[in-house]
CSV table of C-alpha atoms and ligand atoms in Angstrom, one decimal:
chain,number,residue,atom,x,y,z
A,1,UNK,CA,0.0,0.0,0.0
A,2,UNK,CA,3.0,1.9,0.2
A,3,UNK,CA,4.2,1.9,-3.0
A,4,UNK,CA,4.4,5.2,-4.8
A,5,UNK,CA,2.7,6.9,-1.9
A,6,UNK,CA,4.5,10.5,-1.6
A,7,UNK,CA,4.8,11.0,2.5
A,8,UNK,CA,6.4,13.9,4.1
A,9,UNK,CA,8.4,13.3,7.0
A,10,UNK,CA,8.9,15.8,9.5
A,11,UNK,CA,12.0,15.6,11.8
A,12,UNK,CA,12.0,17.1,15.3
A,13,UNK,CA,14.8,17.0,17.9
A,14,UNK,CA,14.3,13.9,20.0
A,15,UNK,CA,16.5,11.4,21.3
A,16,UNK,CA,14.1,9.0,19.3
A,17,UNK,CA,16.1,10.5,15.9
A,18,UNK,CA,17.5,7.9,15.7
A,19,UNK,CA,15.2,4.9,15.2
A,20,UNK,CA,13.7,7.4,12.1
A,21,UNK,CA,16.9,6.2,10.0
A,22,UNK,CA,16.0,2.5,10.1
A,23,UNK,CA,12.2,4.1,9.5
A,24,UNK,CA,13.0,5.4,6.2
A,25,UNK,CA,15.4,3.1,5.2
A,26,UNK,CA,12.3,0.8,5.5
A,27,UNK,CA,9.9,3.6,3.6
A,28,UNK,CA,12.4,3.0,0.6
A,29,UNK,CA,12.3,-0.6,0.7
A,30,UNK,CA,8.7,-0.6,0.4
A,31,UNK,CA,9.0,1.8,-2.4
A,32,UNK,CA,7.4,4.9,-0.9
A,33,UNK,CA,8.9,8.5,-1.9
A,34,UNK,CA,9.9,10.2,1.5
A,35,UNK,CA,10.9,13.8,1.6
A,36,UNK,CA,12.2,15.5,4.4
A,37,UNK,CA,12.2,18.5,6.5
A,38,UNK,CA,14.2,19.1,9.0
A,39,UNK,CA,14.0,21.1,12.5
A,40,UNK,CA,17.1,22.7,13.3
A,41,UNK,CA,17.6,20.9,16.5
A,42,UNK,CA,17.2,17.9,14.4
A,43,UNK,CA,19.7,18.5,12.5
A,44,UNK,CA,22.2,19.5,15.9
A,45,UNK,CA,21.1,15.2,16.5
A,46,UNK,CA,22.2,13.6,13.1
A,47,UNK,CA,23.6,15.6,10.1
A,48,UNK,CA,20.9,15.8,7.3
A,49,UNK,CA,23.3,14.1,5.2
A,50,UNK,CA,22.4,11.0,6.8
A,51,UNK,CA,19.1,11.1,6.1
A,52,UNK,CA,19.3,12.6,2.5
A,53,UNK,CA,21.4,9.5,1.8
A,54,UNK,CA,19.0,7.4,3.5
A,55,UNK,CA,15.6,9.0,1.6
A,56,UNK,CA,17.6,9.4,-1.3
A,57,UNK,CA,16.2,13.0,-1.9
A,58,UNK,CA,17.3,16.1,-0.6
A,59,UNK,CA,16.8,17.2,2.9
A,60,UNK,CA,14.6,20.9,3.5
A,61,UNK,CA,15.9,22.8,6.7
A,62,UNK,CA,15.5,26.5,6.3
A,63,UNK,CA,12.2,28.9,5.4
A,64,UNK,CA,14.2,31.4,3.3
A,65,UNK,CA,17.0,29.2,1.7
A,66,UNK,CA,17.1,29.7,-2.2
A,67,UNK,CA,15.8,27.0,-4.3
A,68,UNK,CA,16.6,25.7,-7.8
A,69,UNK,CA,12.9,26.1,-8.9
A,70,UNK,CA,10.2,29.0,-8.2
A,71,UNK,CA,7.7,26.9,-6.0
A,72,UNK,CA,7.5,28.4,-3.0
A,73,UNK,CA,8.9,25.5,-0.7
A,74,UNK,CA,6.6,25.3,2.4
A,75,UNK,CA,3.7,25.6,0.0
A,76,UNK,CA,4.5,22.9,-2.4
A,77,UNK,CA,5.6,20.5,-0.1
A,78,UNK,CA,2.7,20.8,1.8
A,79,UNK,CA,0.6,20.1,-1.3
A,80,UNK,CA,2.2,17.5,-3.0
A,81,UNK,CA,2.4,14.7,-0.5
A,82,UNK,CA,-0.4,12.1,0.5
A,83,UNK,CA,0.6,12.0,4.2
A,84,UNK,CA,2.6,13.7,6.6
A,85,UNK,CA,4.0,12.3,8.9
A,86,UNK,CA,6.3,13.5,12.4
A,87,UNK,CA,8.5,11.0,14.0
A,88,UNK,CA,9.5,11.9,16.5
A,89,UNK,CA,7.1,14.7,17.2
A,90,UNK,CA,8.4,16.5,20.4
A,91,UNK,CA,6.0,18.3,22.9
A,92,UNK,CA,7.6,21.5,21.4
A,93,UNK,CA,6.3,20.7,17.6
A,94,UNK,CA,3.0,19.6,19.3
A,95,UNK,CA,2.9,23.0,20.8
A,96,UNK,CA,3.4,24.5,18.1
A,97,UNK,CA,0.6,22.9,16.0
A,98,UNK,CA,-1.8,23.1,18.6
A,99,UNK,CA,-1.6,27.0,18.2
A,100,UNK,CA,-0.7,28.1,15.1
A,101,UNK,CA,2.7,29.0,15.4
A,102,UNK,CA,5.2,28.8,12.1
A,103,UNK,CA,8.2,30.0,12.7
A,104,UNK,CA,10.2,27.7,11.1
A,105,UNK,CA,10.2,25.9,7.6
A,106,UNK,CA,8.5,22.6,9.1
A,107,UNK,CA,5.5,24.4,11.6
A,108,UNK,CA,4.9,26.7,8.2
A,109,UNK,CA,4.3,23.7,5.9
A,110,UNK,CA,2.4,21.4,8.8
A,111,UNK,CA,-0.1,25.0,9.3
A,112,UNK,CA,-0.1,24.8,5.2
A,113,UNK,CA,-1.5,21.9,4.5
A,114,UNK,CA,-4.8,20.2,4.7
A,115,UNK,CA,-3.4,16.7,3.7
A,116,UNK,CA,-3.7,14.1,7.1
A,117,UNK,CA,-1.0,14.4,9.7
A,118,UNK,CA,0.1,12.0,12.0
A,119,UNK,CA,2.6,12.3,14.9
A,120,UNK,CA,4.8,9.5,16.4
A,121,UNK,CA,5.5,11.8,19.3
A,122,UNK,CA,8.2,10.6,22.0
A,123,UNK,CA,9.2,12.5,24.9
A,124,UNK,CA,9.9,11.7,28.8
A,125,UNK,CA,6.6,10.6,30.7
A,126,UNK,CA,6.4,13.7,32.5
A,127,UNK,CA,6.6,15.7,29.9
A,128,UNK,CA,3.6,13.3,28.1
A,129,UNK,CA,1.5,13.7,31.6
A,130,UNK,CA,1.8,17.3,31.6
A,131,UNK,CA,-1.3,19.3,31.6
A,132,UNK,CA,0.1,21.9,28.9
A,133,UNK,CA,1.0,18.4,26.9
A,134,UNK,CA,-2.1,16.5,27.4
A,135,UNK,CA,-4.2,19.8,26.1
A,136,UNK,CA,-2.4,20.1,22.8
A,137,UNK,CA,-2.9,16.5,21.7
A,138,UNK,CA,-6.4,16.5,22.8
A,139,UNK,CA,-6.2,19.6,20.7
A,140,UNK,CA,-4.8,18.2,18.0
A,141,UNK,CA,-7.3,14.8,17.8
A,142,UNK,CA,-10.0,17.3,18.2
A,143,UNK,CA,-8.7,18.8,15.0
A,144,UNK,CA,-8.7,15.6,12.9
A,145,UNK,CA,-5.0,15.3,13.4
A,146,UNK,CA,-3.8,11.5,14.2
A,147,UNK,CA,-1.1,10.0,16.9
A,148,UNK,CA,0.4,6.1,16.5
A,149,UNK,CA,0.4,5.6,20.3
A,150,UNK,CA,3.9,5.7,22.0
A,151,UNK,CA,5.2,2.8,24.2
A,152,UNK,CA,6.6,1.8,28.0
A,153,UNK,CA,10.1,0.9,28.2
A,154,UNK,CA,13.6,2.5,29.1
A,155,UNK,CA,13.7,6.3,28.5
A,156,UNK,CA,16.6,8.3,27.5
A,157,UNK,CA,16.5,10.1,30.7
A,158,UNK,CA,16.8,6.6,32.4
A,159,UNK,CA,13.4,6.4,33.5
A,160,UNK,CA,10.7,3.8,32.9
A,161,UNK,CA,7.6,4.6,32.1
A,162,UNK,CA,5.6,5.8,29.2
A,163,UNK,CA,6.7,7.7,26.3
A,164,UNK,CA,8.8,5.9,23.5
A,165,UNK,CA,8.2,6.6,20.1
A,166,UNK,CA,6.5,3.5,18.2
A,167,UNK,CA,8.7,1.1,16.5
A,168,UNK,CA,9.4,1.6,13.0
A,169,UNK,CA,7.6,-1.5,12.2
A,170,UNK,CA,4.5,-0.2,13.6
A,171,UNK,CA,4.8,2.9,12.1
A,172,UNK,CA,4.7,1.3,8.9
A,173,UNK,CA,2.0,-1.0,10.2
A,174,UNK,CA,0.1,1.9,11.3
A,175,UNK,CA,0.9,3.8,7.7
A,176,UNK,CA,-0.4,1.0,6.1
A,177,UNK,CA,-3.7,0.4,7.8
A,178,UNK,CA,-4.2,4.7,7.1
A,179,UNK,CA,-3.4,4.5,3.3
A,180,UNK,CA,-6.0,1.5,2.6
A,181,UNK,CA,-9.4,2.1,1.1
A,182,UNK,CA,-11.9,0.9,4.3
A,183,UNK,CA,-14.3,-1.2,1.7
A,184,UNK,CA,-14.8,-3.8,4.2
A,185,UNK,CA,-16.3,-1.0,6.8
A,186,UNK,CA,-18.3,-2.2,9.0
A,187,UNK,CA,-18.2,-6.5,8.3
A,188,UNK,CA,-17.4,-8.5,10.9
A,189,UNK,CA,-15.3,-11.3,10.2
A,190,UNK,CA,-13.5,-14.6,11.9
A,191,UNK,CA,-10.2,-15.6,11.0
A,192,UNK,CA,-8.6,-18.5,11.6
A,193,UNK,CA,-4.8,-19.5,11.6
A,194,UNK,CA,-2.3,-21.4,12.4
A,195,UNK,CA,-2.1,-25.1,13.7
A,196,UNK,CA,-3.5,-26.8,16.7
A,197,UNK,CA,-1.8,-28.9,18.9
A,198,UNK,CA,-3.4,-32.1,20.3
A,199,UNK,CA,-1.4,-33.4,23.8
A,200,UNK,CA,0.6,-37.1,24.0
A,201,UNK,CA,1.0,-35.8,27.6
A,202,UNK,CA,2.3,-33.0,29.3
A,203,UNK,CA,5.2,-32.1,26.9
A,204,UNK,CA,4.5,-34.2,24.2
A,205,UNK,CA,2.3,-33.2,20.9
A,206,UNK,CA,0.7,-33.9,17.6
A,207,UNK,CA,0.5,-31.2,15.3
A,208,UNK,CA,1.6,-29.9,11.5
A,209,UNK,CA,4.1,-27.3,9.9
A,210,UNK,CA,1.5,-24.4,9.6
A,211,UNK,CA,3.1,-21.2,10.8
A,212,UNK,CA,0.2,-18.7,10.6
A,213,UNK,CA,1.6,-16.5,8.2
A,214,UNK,CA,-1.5,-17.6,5.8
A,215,UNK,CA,-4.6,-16.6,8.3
A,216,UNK,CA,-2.7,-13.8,9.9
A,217,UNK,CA,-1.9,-11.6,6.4
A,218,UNK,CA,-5.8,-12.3,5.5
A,219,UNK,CA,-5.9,-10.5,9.2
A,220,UNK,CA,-3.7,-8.0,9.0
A,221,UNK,CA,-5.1,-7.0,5.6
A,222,UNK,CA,-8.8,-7.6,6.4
A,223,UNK,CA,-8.3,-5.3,9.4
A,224,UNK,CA,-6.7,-2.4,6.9
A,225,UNK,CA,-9.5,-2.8,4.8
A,226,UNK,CA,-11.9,-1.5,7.6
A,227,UNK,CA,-13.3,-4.9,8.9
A,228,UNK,CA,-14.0,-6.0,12.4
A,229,UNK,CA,-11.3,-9.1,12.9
A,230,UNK,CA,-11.9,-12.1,15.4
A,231,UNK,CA,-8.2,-14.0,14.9
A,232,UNK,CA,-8.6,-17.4,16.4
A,233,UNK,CA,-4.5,-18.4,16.2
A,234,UNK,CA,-3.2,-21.5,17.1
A,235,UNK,CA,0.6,-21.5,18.9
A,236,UNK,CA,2.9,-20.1,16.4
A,237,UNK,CA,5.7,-17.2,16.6
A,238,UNK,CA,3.9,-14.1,14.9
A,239,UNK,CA,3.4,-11.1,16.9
A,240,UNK,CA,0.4,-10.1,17.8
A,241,UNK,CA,-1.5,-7.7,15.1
A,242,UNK,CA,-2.3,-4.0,16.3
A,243,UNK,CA,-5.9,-4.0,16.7
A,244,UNK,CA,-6.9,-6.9,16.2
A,245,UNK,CA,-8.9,-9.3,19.0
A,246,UNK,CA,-6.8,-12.5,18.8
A,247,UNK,CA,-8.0,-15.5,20.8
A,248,UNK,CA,-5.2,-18.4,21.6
A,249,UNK,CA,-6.4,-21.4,21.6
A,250,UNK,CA,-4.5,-24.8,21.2
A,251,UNK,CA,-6.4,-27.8,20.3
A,252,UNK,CA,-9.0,-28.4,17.4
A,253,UNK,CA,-11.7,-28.5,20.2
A,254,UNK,CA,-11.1,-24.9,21.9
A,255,UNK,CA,-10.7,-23.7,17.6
A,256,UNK,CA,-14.5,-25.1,17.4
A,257,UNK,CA,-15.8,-23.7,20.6
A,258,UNK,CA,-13.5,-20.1,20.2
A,259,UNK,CA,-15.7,-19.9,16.4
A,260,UNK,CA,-19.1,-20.9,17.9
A,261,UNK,CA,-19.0,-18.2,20.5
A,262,UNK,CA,-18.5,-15.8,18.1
A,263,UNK,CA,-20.2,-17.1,15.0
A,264,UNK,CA,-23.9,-15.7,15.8
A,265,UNK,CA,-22.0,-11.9,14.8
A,266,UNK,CA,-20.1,-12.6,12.1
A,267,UNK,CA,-20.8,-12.1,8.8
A,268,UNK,CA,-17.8,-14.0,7.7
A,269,UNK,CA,-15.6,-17.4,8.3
A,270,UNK,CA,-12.5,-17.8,7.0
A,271,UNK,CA,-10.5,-20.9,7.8
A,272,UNK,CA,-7.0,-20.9,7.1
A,273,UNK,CA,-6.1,-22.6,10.4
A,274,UNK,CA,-4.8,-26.0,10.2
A,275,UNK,CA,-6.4,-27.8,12.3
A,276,UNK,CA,-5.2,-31.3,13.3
A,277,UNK,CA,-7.5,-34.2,12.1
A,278,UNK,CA,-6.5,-36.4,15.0
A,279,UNK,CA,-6.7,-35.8,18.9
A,280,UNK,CA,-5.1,-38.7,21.4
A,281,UNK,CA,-7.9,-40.4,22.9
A,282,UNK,CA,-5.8,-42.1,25.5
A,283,UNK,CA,-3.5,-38.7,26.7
A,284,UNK,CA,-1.8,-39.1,29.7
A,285,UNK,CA,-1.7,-36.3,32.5
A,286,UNK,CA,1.8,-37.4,33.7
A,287,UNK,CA,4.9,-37.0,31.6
A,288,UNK,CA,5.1,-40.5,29.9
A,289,UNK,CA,8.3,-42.4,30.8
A,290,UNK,CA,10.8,-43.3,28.2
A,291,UNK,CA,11.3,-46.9,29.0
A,292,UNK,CA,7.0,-47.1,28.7
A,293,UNK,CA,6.8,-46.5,24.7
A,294,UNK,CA,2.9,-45.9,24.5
A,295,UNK,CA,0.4,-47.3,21.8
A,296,UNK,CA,-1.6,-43.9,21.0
A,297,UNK,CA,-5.3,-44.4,20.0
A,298,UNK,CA,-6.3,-41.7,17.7
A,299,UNK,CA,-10.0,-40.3,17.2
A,300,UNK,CA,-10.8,-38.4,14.7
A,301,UNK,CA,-11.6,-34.4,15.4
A,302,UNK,CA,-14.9,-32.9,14.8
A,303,UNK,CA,-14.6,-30.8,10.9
A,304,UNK,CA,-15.2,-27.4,11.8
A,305,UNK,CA,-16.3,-26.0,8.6
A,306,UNK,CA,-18.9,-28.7,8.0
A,307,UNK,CA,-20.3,-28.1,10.8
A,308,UNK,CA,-20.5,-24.2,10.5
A,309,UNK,CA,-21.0,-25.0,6.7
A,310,UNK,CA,-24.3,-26.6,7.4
A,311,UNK,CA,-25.5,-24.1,9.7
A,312,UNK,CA,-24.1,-20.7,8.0
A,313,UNK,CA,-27.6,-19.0,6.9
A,314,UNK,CA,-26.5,-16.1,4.7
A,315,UNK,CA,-22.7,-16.1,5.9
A,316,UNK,CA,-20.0,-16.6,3.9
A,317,UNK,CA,-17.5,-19.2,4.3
A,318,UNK,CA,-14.8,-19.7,2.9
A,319,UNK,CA,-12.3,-23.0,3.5
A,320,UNK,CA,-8.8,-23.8,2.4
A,321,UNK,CA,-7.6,-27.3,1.0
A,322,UNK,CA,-3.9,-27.9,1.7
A,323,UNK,CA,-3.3,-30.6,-1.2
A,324,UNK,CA,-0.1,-32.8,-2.6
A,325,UNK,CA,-2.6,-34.5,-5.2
A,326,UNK,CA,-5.6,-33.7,-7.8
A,327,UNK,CA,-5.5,-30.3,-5.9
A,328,UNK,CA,-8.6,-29.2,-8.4
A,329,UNK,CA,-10.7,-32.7,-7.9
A,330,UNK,CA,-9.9,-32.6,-4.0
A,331,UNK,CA,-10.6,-29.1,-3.0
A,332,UNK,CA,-14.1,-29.6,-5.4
A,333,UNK,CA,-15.0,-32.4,-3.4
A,334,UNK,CA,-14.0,-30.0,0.1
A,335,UNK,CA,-16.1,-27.1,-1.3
A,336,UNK,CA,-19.2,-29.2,-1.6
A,337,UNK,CA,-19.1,-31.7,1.6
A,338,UNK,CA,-18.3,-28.8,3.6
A,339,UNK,CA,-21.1,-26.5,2.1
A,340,UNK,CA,-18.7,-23.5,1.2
A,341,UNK,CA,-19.0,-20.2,-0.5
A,342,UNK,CA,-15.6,-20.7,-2.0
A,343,UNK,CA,-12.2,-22.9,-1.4
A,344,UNK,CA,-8.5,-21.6,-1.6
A,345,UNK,CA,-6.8,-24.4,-3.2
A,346,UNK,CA,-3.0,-24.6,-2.4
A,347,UNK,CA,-0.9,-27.4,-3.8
A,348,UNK,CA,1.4,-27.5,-0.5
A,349,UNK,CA,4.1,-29.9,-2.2
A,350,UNK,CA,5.1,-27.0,-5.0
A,351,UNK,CA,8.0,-24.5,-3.5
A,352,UNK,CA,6.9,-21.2,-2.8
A,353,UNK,CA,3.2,-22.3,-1.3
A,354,UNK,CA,1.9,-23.5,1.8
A,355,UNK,CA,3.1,-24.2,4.8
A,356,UNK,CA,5.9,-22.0,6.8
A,357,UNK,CA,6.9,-20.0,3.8
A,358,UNK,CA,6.0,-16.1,2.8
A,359,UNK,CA,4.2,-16.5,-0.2
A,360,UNK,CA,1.4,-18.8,-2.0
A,361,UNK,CA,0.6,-20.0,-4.5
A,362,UNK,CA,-3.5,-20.8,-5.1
A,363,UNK,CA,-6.7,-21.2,-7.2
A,364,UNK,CA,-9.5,-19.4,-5.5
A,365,UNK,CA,-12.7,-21.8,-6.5
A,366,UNK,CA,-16.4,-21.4,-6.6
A,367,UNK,CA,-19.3,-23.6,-7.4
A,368,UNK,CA,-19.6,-21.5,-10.4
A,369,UNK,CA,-16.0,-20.4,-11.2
A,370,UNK,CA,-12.3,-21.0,-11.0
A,371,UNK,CA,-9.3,-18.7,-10.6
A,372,UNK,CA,-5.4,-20.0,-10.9
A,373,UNK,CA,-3.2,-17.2,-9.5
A,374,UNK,CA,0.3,-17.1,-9.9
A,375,UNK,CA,2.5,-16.6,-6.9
A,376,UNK,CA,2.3,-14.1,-4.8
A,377,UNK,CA,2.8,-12.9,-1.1
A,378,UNK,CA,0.4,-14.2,1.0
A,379,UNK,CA,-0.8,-10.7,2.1
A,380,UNK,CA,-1.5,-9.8,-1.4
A,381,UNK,CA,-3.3,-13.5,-1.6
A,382,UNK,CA,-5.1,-12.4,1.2
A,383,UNK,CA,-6.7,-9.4,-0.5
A,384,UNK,CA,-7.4,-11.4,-3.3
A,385,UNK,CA,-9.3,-13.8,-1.1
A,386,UNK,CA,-10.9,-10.2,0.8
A,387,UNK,CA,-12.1,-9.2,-2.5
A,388,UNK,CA,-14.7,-12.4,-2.3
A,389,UNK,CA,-16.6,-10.6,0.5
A,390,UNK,CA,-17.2,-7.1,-1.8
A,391,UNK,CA,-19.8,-9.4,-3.9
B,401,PMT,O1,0.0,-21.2,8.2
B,401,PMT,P1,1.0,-21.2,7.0
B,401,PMT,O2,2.3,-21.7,7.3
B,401,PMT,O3,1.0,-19.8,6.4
B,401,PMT,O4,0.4,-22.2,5.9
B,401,PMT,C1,-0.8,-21.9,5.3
B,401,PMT,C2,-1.7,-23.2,5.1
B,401,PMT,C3,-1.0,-24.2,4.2
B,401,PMT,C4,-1.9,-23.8,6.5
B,401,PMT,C5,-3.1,-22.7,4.5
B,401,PMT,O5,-2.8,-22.1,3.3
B,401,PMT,C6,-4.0,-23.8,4.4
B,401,PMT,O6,-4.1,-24.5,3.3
B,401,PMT,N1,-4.9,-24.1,5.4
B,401,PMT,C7,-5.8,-25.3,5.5
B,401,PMT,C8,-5.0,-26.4,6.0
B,401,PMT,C9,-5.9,-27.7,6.1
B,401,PMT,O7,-6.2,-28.1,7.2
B,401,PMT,O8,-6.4,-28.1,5.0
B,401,PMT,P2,-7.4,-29.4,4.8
B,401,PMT,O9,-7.5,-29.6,3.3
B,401,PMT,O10,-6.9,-30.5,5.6
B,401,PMT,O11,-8.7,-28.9,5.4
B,401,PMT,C10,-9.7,-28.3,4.6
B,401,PMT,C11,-10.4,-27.1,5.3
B,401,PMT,O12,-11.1,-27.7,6.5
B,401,PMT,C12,-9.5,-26.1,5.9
B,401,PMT,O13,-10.0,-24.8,5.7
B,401,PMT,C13,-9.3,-26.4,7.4
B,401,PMT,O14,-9.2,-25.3,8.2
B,401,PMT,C14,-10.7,-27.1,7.7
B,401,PMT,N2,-10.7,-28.1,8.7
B,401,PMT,C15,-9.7,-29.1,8.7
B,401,PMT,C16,-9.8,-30.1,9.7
B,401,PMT,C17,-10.8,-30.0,10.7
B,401,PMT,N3,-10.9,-30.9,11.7
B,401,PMT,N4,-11.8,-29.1,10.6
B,401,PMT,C18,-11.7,-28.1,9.6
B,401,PMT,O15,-12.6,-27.2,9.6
């Protein structure tokens, strides 16, 4: 969603300086056009030749110095971007917004333009608690004006508490959710990923290679597009998405009983999870001994999607089938028994889809229709698959 968007990053003088290089160095990679201005204690933290490198455009840091062309530099740079964004914002730049001042090259452009502006503000936790503070931002959200919120941690003044600028990963994140066109306003849908884990005993498991990245770009992405997300995640390493309710479960059992308290809501199901088809019938509670080699009875789970299949009135559900064989046939066969809106089919023995890896590679099917896609990331899968739910 980045790509080609023109932001305008305002730097302020704040200790936090220096996580904005690793920001835009990130900005680039995702192929957004980041131009830069300057305050002049900013520039007293890092040279501007840093960042100019970094941005690969030039840096602006002065109201009245000369300029190649005959736009009049606070104006046009205040018109020509899509976003700005402040990081760090200091209580001082806050200030400043809050009442009008411009008395230097970046407060001139921010009182300038009527594109959105968001602040990553970061500043010591008393100076975030202050009165004075707390009036301008409230100002400032009043105004339509947005912050990404800061975090707790170490301080530069050696202090814990609140008050750190986001992570440039979250800015991004946060970036990202802004730029996307909300079409999905208003729907309320359940996710599932990952896989479930069914117990041998108390350290011992059953359970497959999915890693979650699947259900939790459909997430991440249906959550950007405006829609109310339920996660239901099996274990797996992802960090948790901003915004986003997320209910742990482990087993296929608490994946059933996590979707049927919230199915009466939703107006979607989407099942990327991979749940396991087997549970232990005889688990032990005690940590089996290795000299007592056990003989494990397996039964089979209940299917999930059947049984919300079946029952789904006017919802939409839509399955996955994680193949090696006749991935067409198979996932055909899934889409009917199961009752589905559509089926993503992925052929999971073909590198580059499936399990564990970044990208995918599917055919989204219908009763009616077939689609082969070639591969792709699994986020940009995922609003592929979102695009189902607009019809
Ligand atoms: O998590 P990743 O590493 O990103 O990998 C993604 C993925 C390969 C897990 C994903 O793309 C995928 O294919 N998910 C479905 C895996 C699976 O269980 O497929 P299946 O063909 O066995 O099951 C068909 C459908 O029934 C699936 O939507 C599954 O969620 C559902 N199911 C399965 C078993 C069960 N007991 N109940 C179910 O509802």
């Amino acid at each position: 969603m980045l790509k080609g968007k023109k932001i305008l990053l305002g730097v302020t003088g704040g200790i936090a300086i220096y996580k904005v290089l690793d920001l835009i160095s990130k900005l680039k990679k995702l192929e957004a056009q980041v131009d830069i201005i300057m305050t002049e204690s900013a520039t007293k933290m890092i040279a501007p030749i840093t960042f100019q490198t970094m941005a690969r455009s030039k840096v602006h840091t002065k109201l009245f110095e000369s300029s190649d062309n005959y736009n009049v530099e606070h104006i046009s740079l205040a018109q020509s971007c899509d976003i700005v964004l402040i990081a760090p914002a200091t209580a001082n730049i806050i200030a400043k917004i809050a009442n009008g001042i411009a008395d230097d090259l970046l407060s001139t452009t921010l009182l300038a333009t009527k594109k959105p502006i968001i602040l990553a503000h970061a500043m010591n936790s008393n100076m975030l608690d202050n009165p004075a503070t707390k009036r301008n931002i409230d100002i400032l959200l009043q105004r339509g004006h947005y912050f990404i919120e800061t975090g707790t941690g170490f301080l530069a003044c050696n202090h814990y508490g609140n008050g750190r600028m986001a992570e440039p990963n979250d800015i991004i994140d946060y970036l990202d959710c802004f730029l996307t066109k909300k079409d999905l306003d208003g729907k309320n849908i359940i996710i599932t990923a990952g896989p479930t884990i069914e117990r041998i005993d108390p350290v011992r498991y059953i359970s497959n290679d999915s890693s979650g990245k699947m259900g939790y770009s459909i997430a991440k992405m249906a959550r950007n597009r405006g829609a109310n997300v339920i996660l239901i995640s099996g274990p797996t390493y992802l960090s948790q998405i901003n915004g986003i309710e997320t209910i742990h479960i482990e087993t296929a059992d608490e994946l059933f009983e996590a979707i049927d308290d919230n199915f009466e809501d939703a107006d979607c199901l989407i099942m990327a999870a991979a749940p396991a088809d087997f549970k232990v019938k005889n688990r032990k509670d005690k940590k089996i001994k290795k000299t007592e080699i056990p003989e494990l009875e397996l039964v089979e789970n209940k299917d999930i999607l059947s049984y919300f299949g079946n029952i789904k009135g006017s919802k939409k559900i839509i399955g996955f089938a994680a193949e090696t064989d006749n991935l067409k046939k198979n996932a055909k066969e899934k889409l009917h028994k199961k009752n589905l809106d559509y089926i993503i089919a992925n052929d999971i023995s073909k590198p580059g889809a499936g399990f564990n890896v970044d990208t995918n590679i599917a055919s989204i099917i219908s009763d009616s229709y077939t689609e082969d896609l070639p591969i792709m990331s699994k986020f940009d899968l995922a609003d592929k698959i979102l695009d189902l739910l607009k019809y």
